[in-house]
């Protein structure tokens, strides 16, 4: 990948159009198109403006990504040390789509050999069900 393709990748990562990115860096859209096509090379003023926009200029010029700054490194360390719940909450706050974590199945244990029904898996909800256990009492009425 050449520097023009890397410049385009950085512009796309920042979510900017060629016209908007070029304008913010002090050039017209056609100059931006030429930079990305590899027909021209940007000057240092352009690259400094791109860096202020958040572009990784080291990556654009050399193809090697800049190392994470101190704040990014601290964020990564704390994210890795966080509980899964806090990680999901952090991703939600940042607007990052997290992979859905399947709920741990809950199991019903039963001893013995005579099982009428055993349900394993997620949540089971049954409404308006009553269970009578034990011998029928004399003189009792059903409600």
PDB file of C-alpha atoms in Angstrom:
ATOM      1  CA  UNK A   1       0.000   0.000   0.000  1.00  0.00           C
ATOM      2  CA  UNK A   2       1.448   3.385  -0.982  1.00  0.00           C
ATOM      3  CA  UNK A   3       1.199   6.669   0.916  1.00  0.00           C
ATOM      4  CA  UNK A   4      -1.798   7.810  -1.155  1.00  0.00           C
ATOM      5  CA  UNK A   5      -3.768   4.701  -0.217  1.00  0.00           C
ATOM      6  CA  UNK A   6      -2.773   5.125   3.439  1.00  0.00           C
ATOM      7  CA  UNK A   7      -3.876   8.776   3.318  1.00  0.00           C
ATOM      8  CA  UNK A   8      -7.247   7.683   1.929  1.00  0.00           C
ATOM      9  CA  UNK A   9      -7.538   5.012   4.640  1.00  0.00           C
ATOM     10  CA  UNK A  10      -6.878   7.606   7.361  1.00  0.00           C
ATOM     11  CA  UNK A  11      -9.391  10.037   5.845  1.00  0.00           C
ATOM     12  CA  UNK A  12     -11.995   7.258   5.737  1.00  0.00           C
ATOM     13  CA  UNK A  13     -11.179   6.250   9.320  1.00  0.00           C
ATOM     14  CA  UNK A  14     -11.924   9.822  10.373  1.00  0.00           C
ATOM     15  CA  UNK A  15     -15.197   9.713   8.425  1.00  0.00           C
ATOM     16  CA  UNK A  16     -14.427  12.719   6.240  1.00  0.00           C
ATOM     17  CA  UNK A  17     -15.062  13.398   2.559  1.00  0.00           C
ATOM     18  CA  UNK A  18     -12.191  14.312   0.248  1.00  0.00           C
ATOM     19  CA  UNK A  19     -13.487  17.864   0.033  1.00  0.00           C
ATOM     20  CA  UNK A  20     -13.841  18.275   3.815  1.00  0.00           C
ATOM     21  CA  UNK A  21     -10.484  16.673   4.643  1.00  0.00           C
ATOM     22  CA  UNK A  22      -8.623  18.591   1.932  1.00  0.00           C
ATOM     23  CA  UNK A  23     -10.278  21.855   2.952  1.00  0.00           C
ATOM     24  CA  UNK A  24      -9.346  21.329   6.597  1.00  0.00           C
ATOM     25  CA  UNK A  25      -5.766  20.693   5.482  1.00  0.00           C
ATOM     26  CA  UNK A  26      -5.672  23.799   3.282  1.00  0.00           C
ATOM     27  CA  UNK A  27      -6.048  22.272  -0.200  1.00  0.00           C
ATOM     28  CA  UNK A  28      -8.824  21.938  -2.773  1.00  0.00           C
ATOM     29  CA  UNK A  29     -10.638  18.668  -3.446  1.00  0.00           C
ATOM     30  CA  UNK A  30      -8.680  18.012  -6.664  1.00  0.00           C
ATOM     31  CA  UNK A  31      -5.379  18.225  -4.726  1.00  0.00           C
ATOM     32  CA  UNK A  32      -6.763  15.727  -2.196  1.00  0.00           C
ATOM     33  CA  UNK A  33      -7.758  13.414  -5.056  1.00  0.00           C
ATOM     34  CA  UNK A  34      -4.239  13.674  -6.513  1.00  0.00           C
ATOM     35  CA  UNK A  35      -2.629  12.928  -3.128  1.00  0.00           C
ATOM     36  CA  UNK A  36      -4.760   9.827  -2.664  1.00  0.00           C
ATOM     37  CA  UNK A  37      -4.122   8.677  -6.248  1.00  0.00           C
ATOM     38  CA  UNK A  38      -0.360   8.994  -5.705  1.00  0.00           C
ATOM     39  CA  UNK A  39      -0.005  11.659  -8.419  1.00  0.00           C
ATOM     40  CA  UNK A  40       1.258  14.297  -5.962  1.00  0.00           C
ATOM     41  CA  UNK A  41       2.834  14.299  -2.513  1.00  0.00           C
ATOM     42  CA  UNK A  42       1.502  16.520   0.300  1.00  0.00           C
ATOM     43  CA  UNK A  43       3.793  19.086   1.919  1.00  0.00           C
ATOM     44  CA  UNK A  44       4.609  19.415   5.622  1.00  0.00           C
ATOM     45  CA  UNK A  45       1.928  22.069   6.264  1.00  0.00           C
ATOM     46  CA  UNK A  46      -0.715  19.706   4.881  1.00  0.00           C
ATOM     47  CA  UNK A  47       0.563  16.814   7.023  1.00  0.00           C
ATOM     48  CA  UNK A  48       0.640  19.001  10.153  1.00  0.00           C
ATOM     49  CA  UNK A  49      -2.998  19.966   9.534  1.00  0.00           C
ATOM     50  CA  UNK A  50      -3.887  16.300   8.967  1.00  0.00           C
ATOM     51  CA  UNK A  51      -2.284  15.435  12.316  1.00  0.00           C
ATOM     52  CA  UNK A  52      -4.420  18.094  14.038  1.00  0.00           C
ATOM     53  CA  UNK A  53      -7.493  16.385  12.553  1.00  0.00           C
ATOM     54  CA  UNK A  54      -6.419  13.130  14.183  1.00  0.00           C
ATOM     55  CA  UNK A  55      -4.763  11.430  11.210  1.00  0.00           C
ATOM     56  CA  UNK A  56      -1.805   9.177  11.977  1.00  0.00           C
ATOM     57  CA  UNK A  57       0.820  10.999   9.891  1.00  0.00           C
ATOM     58  CA  UNK A  58       3.568   8.504  10.765  1.00  0.00           C
ATOM     59  CA  UNK A  59       1.381   5.775   9.252  1.00  0.00           C
ATOM     60  CA  UNK A  60       0.593   7.879   6.158  1.00  0.00           C
ATOM     61  CA  UNK A  61       4.280   8.568   5.460  1.00  0.00           C
ATOM     62  CA  UNK A  62       5.945   5.296   6.540  1.00  0.00           C
ATOM     63  CA  UNK A  63       3.214   2.676   6.760  1.00  0.00           C
ATOM     64  CA  UNK A  64       4.030   2.117  10.449  1.00  0.00           C
ATOM     65  CA  UNK A  65       1.329   3.092  12.947  1.00  0.00           C
ATOM     66  CA  UNK A  66       2.179   5.503  15.726  1.00  0.00           C
ATOM     67  CA  UNK A  67       2.498   3.868  19.129  1.00  0.00           C
ATOM     68  CA  UNK A  68      -0.402   4.468  21.470  1.00  0.00           C
ATOM     69  CA  UNK A  69      -0.119   7.587  23.587  1.00  0.00           C
ATOM     70  CA  UNK A  70      -0.059   7.446  27.375  1.00  0.00           C
ATOM     71  CA  UNK A  71      -3.810   7.999  27.703  1.00  0.00           C
ATOM     72  CA  UNK A  72      -4.614   5.339  25.088  1.00  0.00           C
ATOM     73  CA  UNK A  73      -2.280   2.881  26.801  1.00  0.00           C
ATOM     74  CA  UNK A  74      -3.881   3.545  30.193  1.00  0.00           C
ATOM     75  CA  UNK A  75      -7.349   3.154  28.684  1.00  0.00           C
ATOM     76  CA  UNK A  76      -6.381  -0.183  27.148  1.00  0.00           C
ATOM     77  CA  UNK A  77      -4.840  -1.450  30.394  1.00  0.00           C
ATOM     78  CA  UNK A  78      -7.905  -0.506  32.435  1.00  0.00           C
ATOM     79  CA  UNK A  79     -10.271  -1.960  29.831  1.00  0.00           C
ATOM     80  CA  UNK A  80      -8.431  -5.286  29.918  1.00  0.00           C
ATOM     81  CA  UNK A  81      -8.533  -5.319  33.738  1.00  0.00           C
ATOM     82  CA  UNK A  82     -12.271  -4.497  33.877  1.00  0.00           C
ATOM     83  CA  UNK A  83     -15.057  -6.992  34.453  1.00  0.00           C
ATOM     84  CA  UNK A  84     -16.976  -8.166  31.364  1.00  0.00           C
ATOM     85  CA  UNK A  85     -19.959  -6.059  32.470  1.00  0.00           C
ATOM     86  CA  UNK A  86     -17.830  -2.908  32.702  1.00  0.00           C
ATOM     87  CA  UNK A  87     -16.220  -3.670  29.338  1.00  0.00           C
ATOM     88  CA  UNK A  88     -19.666  -3.957  27.698  1.00  0.00           C
ATOM     89  CA  UNK A  89     -20.788  -0.717  29.374  1.00  0.00           C
ATOM     90  CA  UNK A  90     -17.629   1.080  28.210  1.00  0.00           C
ATOM     91  CA  UNK A  91     -18.139  -0.095  24.648  1.00  0.00           C
ATOM     92  CA  UNK A  92     -21.767   1.027  24.762  1.00  0.00           C
ATOM     93  CA  UNK A  93     -20.779   4.505  25.996  1.00  0.00           C
ATOM     94  CA  UNK A  94     -18.224   4.809  23.195  1.00  0.00           C
ATOM     95  CA  UNK A  95     -20.763   3.658  20.614  1.00  0.00           C
ATOM     96  CA  UNK A  96     -18.871   0.490  19.769  1.00  0.00           C
ATOM     97  CA  UNK A  97     -21.020  -2.499  18.903  1.00  0.00           C
ATOM     98  CA  UNK A  98     -20.044  -5.298  21.229  1.00  0.00           C
ATOM     99  CA  UNK A  99     -20.433  -8.939  20.367  1.00  0.00           C
ATOM    100  CA  UNK A 100     -23.439 -10.264  22.229  1.00  0.00           C
ATOM    101  CA  UNK A 101     -22.401 -12.523  25.040  1.00  0.00           C
ATOM    102  CA  UNK A 102     -24.675 -15.548  25.343  1.00  0.00           C
ATOM    103  CA  UNK A 103     -26.237 -15.881  28.758  1.00  0.00           C
ATOM    104  CA  UNK A 104     -24.867 -18.701  30.818  1.00  0.00           C
ATOM    105  CA  UNK A 105     -27.468 -21.452  30.836  1.00  0.00           C
ATOM    106  CA  UNK A 106     -29.092 -22.220  34.148  1.00  0.00           C
ATOM    107  CA  UNK A 107     -29.632 -25.856  34.978  1.00  0.00           C
ATOM    108  CA  UNK A 108     -32.193 -27.586  37.118  1.00  0.00           C
ATOM    109  CA  UNK A 109     -30.732 -30.481  39.010  1.00  0.00           C
ATOM    110  CA  UNK A 110     -32.784 -33.549  39.883  1.00  0.00           C
ATOM    111  CA  UNK A 111     -31.753 -36.647  41.800  1.00  0.00           C
ATOM    112  CA  UNK A 112     -32.977 -40.159  41.228  1.00  0.00           C
ATOM    113  CA  UNK A 113     -34.055 -42.024  38.115  1.00  0.00           C
ATOM    114  CA  UNK A 114     -37.714 -41.024  37.699  1.00  0.00           C
ATOM    115  CA  UNK A 115     -37.897 -37.662  35.941  1.00  0.00           C
ATOM    116  CA  UNK A 116     -41.108 -36.514  34.351  1.00  0.00           C
ATOM    117  CA  UNK A 117     -39.500 -33.492  32.705  1.00  0.00           C
ATOM    118  CA  UNK A 118     -36.170 -31.743  33.011  1.00  0.00           C
ATOM    119  CA  UNK A 119     -35.700 -28.320  31.445  1.00  0.00           C
ATOM    120  CA  UNK A 120     -32.195 -27.119  30.659  1.00  0.00           C
ATOM    121  CA  UNK A 121     -31.163 -23.835  29.102  1.00  0.00           C
ATOM    122  CA  UNK A 122     -32.339 -20.267  29.321  1.00  0.00           C
ATOM    123  CA  UNK A 123     -35.352 -18.757  31.025  1.00  0.00           C
ATOM    124  CA  UNK A 124     -38.585 -20.725  31.099  1.00  0.00           C
ATOM    125  CA  UNK A 125     -41.703 -18.757  31.854  1.00  0.00           C
ATOM    126  CA  UNK A 126     -45.103 -20.375  32.306  1.00  0.00           C
ATOM    127  CA  UNK A 127     -48.074 -18.389  33.542  1.00  0.00           C
ATOM    128  CA  UNK A 128     -51.217 -19.718  35.201  1.00  0.00           C
ATOM    129  CA  UNK A 129     -49.696 -23.039  36.174  1.00  0.00           C
ATOM    130  CA  UNK A 130     -50.140 -24.683  39.546  1.00  0.00           C
ATOM    131  CA  UNK A 131     -48.501 -27.783  40.902  1.00  0.00           C
ATOM    132  CA  UNK A 132     -50.027 -29.979  43.581  1.00  0.00           C
ATOM    133  CA  UNK A 133     -47.583 -32.249  45.315  1.00  0.00           C
ATOM    134  CA  UNK A 134     -48.482 -34.973  47.776  1.00  0.00           C
ATOM    135  CA  UNK A 135     -51.631 -36.917  48.502  1.00  0.00           C
ATOM    136  CA  UNK A 136     -55.009 -35.306  47.956  1.00  0.00           C
ATOM    137  CA  UNK A 137     -56.458 -33.897  51.182  1.00  0.00           C
ATOM    138  CA  UNK A 138     -59.994 -34.800  52.107  1.00  0.00           C
ATOM    139  CA  UNK A 139     -62.496 -32.017  52.144  1.00  0.00           C
ATOM    140  CA  UNK A 140     -60.242 -29.495  50.425  1.00  0.00           C
ATOM    141  CA  UNK A 141     -61.602 -27.452  47.581  1.00  0.00           C
ATOM    142  CA  UNK A 142     -59.917 -26.198  44.545  1.00  0.00           C
ATOM    143  CA  UNK A 143     -59.773 -22.454  44.236  1.00  0.00           C
TER     144      UNK A 143
END
